[in-house]
Tab-separated table of C-alpha atoms in Angstrom:
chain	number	residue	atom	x	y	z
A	1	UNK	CA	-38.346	69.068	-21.766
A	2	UNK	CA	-34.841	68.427	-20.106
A	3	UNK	CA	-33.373	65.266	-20.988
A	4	UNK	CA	-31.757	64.094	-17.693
A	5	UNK	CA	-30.264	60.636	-19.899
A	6	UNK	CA	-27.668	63.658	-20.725
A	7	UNK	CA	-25.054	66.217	-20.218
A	8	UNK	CA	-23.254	68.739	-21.554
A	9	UNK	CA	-20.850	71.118	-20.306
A	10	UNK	CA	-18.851	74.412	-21.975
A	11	UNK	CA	-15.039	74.600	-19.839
A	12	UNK	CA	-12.098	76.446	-21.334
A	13	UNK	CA	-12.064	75.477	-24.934
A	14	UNK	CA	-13.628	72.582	-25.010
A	15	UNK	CA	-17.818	71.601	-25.605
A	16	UNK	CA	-17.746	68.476	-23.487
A	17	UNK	CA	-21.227	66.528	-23.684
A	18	UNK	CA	-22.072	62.417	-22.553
A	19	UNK	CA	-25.022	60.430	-22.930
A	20	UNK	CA	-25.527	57.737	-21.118
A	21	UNK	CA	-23.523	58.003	-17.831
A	22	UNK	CA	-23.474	58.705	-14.702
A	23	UNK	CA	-23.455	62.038	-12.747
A	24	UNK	CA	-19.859	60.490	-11.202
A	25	UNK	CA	-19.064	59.727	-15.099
A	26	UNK	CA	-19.573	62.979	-16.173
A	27	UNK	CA	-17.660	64.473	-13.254
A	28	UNK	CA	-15.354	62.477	-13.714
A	29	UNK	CA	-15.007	62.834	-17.906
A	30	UNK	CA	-15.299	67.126	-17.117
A	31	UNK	CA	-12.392	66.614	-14.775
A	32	UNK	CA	-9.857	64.837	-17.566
A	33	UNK	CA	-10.879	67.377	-20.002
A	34	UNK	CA	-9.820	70.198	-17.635
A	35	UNK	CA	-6.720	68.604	-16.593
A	36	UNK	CA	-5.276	67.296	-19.810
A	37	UNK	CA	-6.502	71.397	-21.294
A	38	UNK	CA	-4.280	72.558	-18.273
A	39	UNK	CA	-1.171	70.626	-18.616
A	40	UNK	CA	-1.288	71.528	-22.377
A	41	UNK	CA	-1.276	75.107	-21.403
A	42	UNK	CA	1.992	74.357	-19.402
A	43	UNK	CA	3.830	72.916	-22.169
A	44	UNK	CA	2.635	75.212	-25.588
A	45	UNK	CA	0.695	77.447	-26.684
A	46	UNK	CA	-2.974	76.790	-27.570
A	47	UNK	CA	-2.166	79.787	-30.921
A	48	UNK	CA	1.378	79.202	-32.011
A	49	UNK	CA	2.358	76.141	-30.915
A	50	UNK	CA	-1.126	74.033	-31.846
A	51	UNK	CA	-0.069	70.919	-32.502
A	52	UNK	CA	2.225	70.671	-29.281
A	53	UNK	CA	-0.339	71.686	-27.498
A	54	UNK	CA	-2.669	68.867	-28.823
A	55	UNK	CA	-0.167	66.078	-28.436
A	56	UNK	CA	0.238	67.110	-25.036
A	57	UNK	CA	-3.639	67.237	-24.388
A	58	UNK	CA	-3.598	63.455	-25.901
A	59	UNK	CA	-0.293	62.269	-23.893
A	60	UNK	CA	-1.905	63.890	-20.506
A	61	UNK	CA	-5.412	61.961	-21.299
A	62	UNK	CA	-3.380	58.399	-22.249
A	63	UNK	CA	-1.286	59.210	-18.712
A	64	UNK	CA	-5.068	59.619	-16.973
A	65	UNK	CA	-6.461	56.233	-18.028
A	66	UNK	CA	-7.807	57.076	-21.582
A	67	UNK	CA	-6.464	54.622	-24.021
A	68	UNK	CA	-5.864	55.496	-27.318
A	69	UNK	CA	-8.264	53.402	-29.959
A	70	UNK	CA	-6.612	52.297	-32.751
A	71	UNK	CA	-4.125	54.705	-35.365
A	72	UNK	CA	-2.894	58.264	-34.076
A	73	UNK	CA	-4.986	61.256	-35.110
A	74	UNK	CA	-6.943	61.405	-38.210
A	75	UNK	CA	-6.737	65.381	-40.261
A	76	UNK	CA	-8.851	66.391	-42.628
A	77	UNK	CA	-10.144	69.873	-43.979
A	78	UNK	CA	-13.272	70.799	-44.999
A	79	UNK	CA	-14.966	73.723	-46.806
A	80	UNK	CA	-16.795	75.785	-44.836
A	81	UNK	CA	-20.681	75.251	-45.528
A	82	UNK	CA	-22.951	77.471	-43.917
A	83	UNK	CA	-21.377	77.685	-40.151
A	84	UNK	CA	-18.511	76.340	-38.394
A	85	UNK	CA	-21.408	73.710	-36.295
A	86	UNK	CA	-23.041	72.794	-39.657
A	87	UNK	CA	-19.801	71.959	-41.330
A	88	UNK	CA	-19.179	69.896	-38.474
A	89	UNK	CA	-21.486	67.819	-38.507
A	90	UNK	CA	-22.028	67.137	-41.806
A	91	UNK	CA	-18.149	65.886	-41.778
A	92	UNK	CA	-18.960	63.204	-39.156
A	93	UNK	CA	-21.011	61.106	-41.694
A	94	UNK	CA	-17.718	60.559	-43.946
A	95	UNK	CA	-14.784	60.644	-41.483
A	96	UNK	CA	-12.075	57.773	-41.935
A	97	UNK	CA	-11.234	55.347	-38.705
A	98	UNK	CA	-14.217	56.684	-36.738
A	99	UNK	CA	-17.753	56.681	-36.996
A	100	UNK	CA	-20.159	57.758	-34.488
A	101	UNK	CA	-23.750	56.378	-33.917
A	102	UNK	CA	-26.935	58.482	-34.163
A	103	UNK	CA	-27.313	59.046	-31.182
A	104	UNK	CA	-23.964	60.652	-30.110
A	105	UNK	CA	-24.602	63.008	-33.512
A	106	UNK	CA	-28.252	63.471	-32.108
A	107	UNK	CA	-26.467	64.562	-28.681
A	108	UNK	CA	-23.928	66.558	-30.386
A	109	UNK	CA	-26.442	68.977	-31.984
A	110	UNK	CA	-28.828	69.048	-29.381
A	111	UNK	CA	-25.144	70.389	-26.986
A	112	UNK	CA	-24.801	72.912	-29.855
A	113	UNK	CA	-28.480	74.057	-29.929
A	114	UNK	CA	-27.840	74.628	-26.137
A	115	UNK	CA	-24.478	76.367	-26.626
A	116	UNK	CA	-26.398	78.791	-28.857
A	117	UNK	CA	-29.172	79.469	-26.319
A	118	UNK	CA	-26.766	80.178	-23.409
A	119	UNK	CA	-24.950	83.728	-24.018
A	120	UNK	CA	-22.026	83.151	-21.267
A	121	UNK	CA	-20.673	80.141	-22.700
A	122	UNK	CA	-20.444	81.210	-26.037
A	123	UNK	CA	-18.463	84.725	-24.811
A	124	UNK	CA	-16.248	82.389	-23.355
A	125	UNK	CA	-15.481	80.252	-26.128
A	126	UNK	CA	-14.980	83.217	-27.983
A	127	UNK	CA	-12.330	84.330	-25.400
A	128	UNK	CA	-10.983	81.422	-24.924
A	129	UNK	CA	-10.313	79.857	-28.048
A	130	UNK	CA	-9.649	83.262	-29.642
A	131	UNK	CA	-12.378	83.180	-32.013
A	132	UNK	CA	-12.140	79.793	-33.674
A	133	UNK	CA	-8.254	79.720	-33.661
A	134	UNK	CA	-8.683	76.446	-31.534
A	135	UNK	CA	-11.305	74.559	-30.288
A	136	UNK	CA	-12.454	71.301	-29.085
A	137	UNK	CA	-15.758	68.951	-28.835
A	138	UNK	CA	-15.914	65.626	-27.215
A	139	UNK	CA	-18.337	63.790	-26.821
A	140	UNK	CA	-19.043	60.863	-23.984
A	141	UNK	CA	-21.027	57.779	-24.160
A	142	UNK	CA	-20.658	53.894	-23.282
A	143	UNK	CA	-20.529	51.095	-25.576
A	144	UNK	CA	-22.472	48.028	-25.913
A	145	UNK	CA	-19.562	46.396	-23.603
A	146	UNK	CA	-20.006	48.835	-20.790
A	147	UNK	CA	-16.781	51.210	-21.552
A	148	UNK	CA	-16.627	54.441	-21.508
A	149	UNK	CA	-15.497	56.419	-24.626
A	150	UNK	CA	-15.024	59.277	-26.146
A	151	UNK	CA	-14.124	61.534	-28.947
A	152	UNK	CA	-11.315	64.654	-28.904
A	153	UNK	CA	-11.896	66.526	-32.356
A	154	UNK	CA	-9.616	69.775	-32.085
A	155	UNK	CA	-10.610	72.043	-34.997
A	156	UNK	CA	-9.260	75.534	-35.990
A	157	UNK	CA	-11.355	77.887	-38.093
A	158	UNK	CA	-9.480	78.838	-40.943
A	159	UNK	CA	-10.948	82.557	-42.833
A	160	UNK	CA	-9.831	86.268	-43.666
A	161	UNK	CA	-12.754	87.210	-41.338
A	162	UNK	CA	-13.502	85.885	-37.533
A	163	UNK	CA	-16.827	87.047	-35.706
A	164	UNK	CA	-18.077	87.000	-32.464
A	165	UNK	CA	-20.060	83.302	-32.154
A	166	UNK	CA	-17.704	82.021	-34.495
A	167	UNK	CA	-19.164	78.793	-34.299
A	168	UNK	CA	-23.384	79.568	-35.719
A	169	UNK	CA	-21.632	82.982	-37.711
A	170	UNK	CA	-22.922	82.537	-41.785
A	171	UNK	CA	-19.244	82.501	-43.969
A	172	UNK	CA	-19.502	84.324	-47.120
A	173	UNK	CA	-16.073	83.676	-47.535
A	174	UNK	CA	-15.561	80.448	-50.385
A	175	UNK	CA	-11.949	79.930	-49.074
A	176	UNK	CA	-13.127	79.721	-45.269
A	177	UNK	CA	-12.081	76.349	-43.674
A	178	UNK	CA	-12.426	74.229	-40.825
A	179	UNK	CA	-9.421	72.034	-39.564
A	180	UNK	CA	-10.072	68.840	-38.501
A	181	UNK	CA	-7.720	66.718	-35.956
A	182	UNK	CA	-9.468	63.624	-34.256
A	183	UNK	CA	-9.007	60.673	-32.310
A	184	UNK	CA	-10.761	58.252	-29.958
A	185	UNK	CA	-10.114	56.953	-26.486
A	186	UNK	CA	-11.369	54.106	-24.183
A	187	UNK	CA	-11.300	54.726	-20.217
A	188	UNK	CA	-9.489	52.190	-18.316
A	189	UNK	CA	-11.153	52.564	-14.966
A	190	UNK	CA	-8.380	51.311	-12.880
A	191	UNK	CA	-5.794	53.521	-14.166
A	192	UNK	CA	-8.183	56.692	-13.612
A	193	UNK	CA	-8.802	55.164	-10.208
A	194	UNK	CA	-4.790	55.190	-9.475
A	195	UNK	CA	-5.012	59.086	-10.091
A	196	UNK	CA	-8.176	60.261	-9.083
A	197	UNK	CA	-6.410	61.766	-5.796
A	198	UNK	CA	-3.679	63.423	-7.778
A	199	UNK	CA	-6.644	64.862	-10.332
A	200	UNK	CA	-8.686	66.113	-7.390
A	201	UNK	CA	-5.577	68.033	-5.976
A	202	UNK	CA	-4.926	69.414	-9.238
A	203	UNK	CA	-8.241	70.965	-9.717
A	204	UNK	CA	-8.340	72.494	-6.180
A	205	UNK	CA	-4.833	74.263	-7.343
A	206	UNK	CA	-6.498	75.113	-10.450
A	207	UNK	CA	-9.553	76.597	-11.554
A	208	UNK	CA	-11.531	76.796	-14.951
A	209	UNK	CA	-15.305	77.998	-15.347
A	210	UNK	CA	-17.478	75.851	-16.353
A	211	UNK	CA	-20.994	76.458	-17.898
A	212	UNK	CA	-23.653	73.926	-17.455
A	213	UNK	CA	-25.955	73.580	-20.723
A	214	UNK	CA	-29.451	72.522	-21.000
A	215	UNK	CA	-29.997	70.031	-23.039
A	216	UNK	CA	-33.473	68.654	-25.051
A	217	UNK	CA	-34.150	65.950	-27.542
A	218	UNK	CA	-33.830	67.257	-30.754
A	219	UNK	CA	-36.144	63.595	-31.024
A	220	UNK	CA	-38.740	65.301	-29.549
């Protein structure tokens, strides 16, 4: 059964999914994602010029309303296990600075399990992240206090060998990576309220598909 409690959207290079919030929330969180991805675009390249591109991303989301949570971005590398998605995930249970509950990770595999069922979303991320070479997943949810957060994780597949759905292809390759950069951010409302116009006439100059995923409890 769909689990309406949810979201989950694929735009550009990004998986964005929130649990939680509303359907203005997760408007609202698509919308940041898309313009901080498009600003980045204007000042580097998401190939060659990574890390610009990322800092950008962050300084465009701080400039929004999302507040950065504590230390700048954690890195870490991890052997690929598997897939790309299971690697993932299994890293989330021993990152530094961050932790995420269970049921963020619960919502984070249930938005890959629908990635994997929906064919046009994963050409695009193939396209658009050039097989791996950058991608990013952030999750949505609110805290005990009310306030909206999220995650930005921007990972880069490192192997010899890229396939087509890079992120559920089986490595046979020991020195295969994944790339690890992440951070966290708290919405200030007030700030995103002070740009909301400017955001809105942004996206009508720009456009960027987006592909709604269906999500179900992996819970049962």
């Amino acid at each position: 059964m769909e689990d309406k409690n949810r979201s989950a959207v694929v735009t550009g290079p990004t998986i964005v999914s929130m649990e939680g919030g509303s359907l203005q929330d997760f408007d609202d969180v698509t919308d940041c994602t898309l313009i901080a991805s498009l600003n980045a675009d204007l000042e580097a390249s998401r190939f060659t010029h990574s890390q610009q591109w990322f800092n950008s991303y962050g300084s465009c989301l701080d400039w929004i309303g999302w507040e950065p949570v504590g230390d700048s971005y954690t890195q870490r590398r991890d052997t690929i296990s598997g897939n790309v998605v299971q690697t993932y995930l299994t890293s989330l249970s021993s990152r530094q600075n961050t932790k995420l509950g269970s049921s963020v990770i619960n919502l984070l595999i249930d938005s890959f399990d629908a990635v994997k069922g929906n064919g046009p979303a994963i050409y695009s991320l193939d396209q658009e992240t050039a097989r791996g070479e950058l991608f990013q997943v952030t999750p949505f949810w609110r805290d005990g206090a009310g306030k909206l957060r999220m995650q930005v994780s921007r990972l880069k597949l490192v192997a010899s060998v890229k396939s087509g759905q890079f992120l559920f292809f089986e490595m046979d390759d020991d020195s295969a990576s994944l790339l690890q950069h992440y951070a966290e951010f708290v919405l200030n409302e007030a700030r995103l309220n002070e740009k909301r116009q400017r955001i809105q006439q942004k996206l009508k100059e720009n456009r960027m598909a987006r592909f709604k995923l269906r999500l179900t409890s992996s819970q049962g």
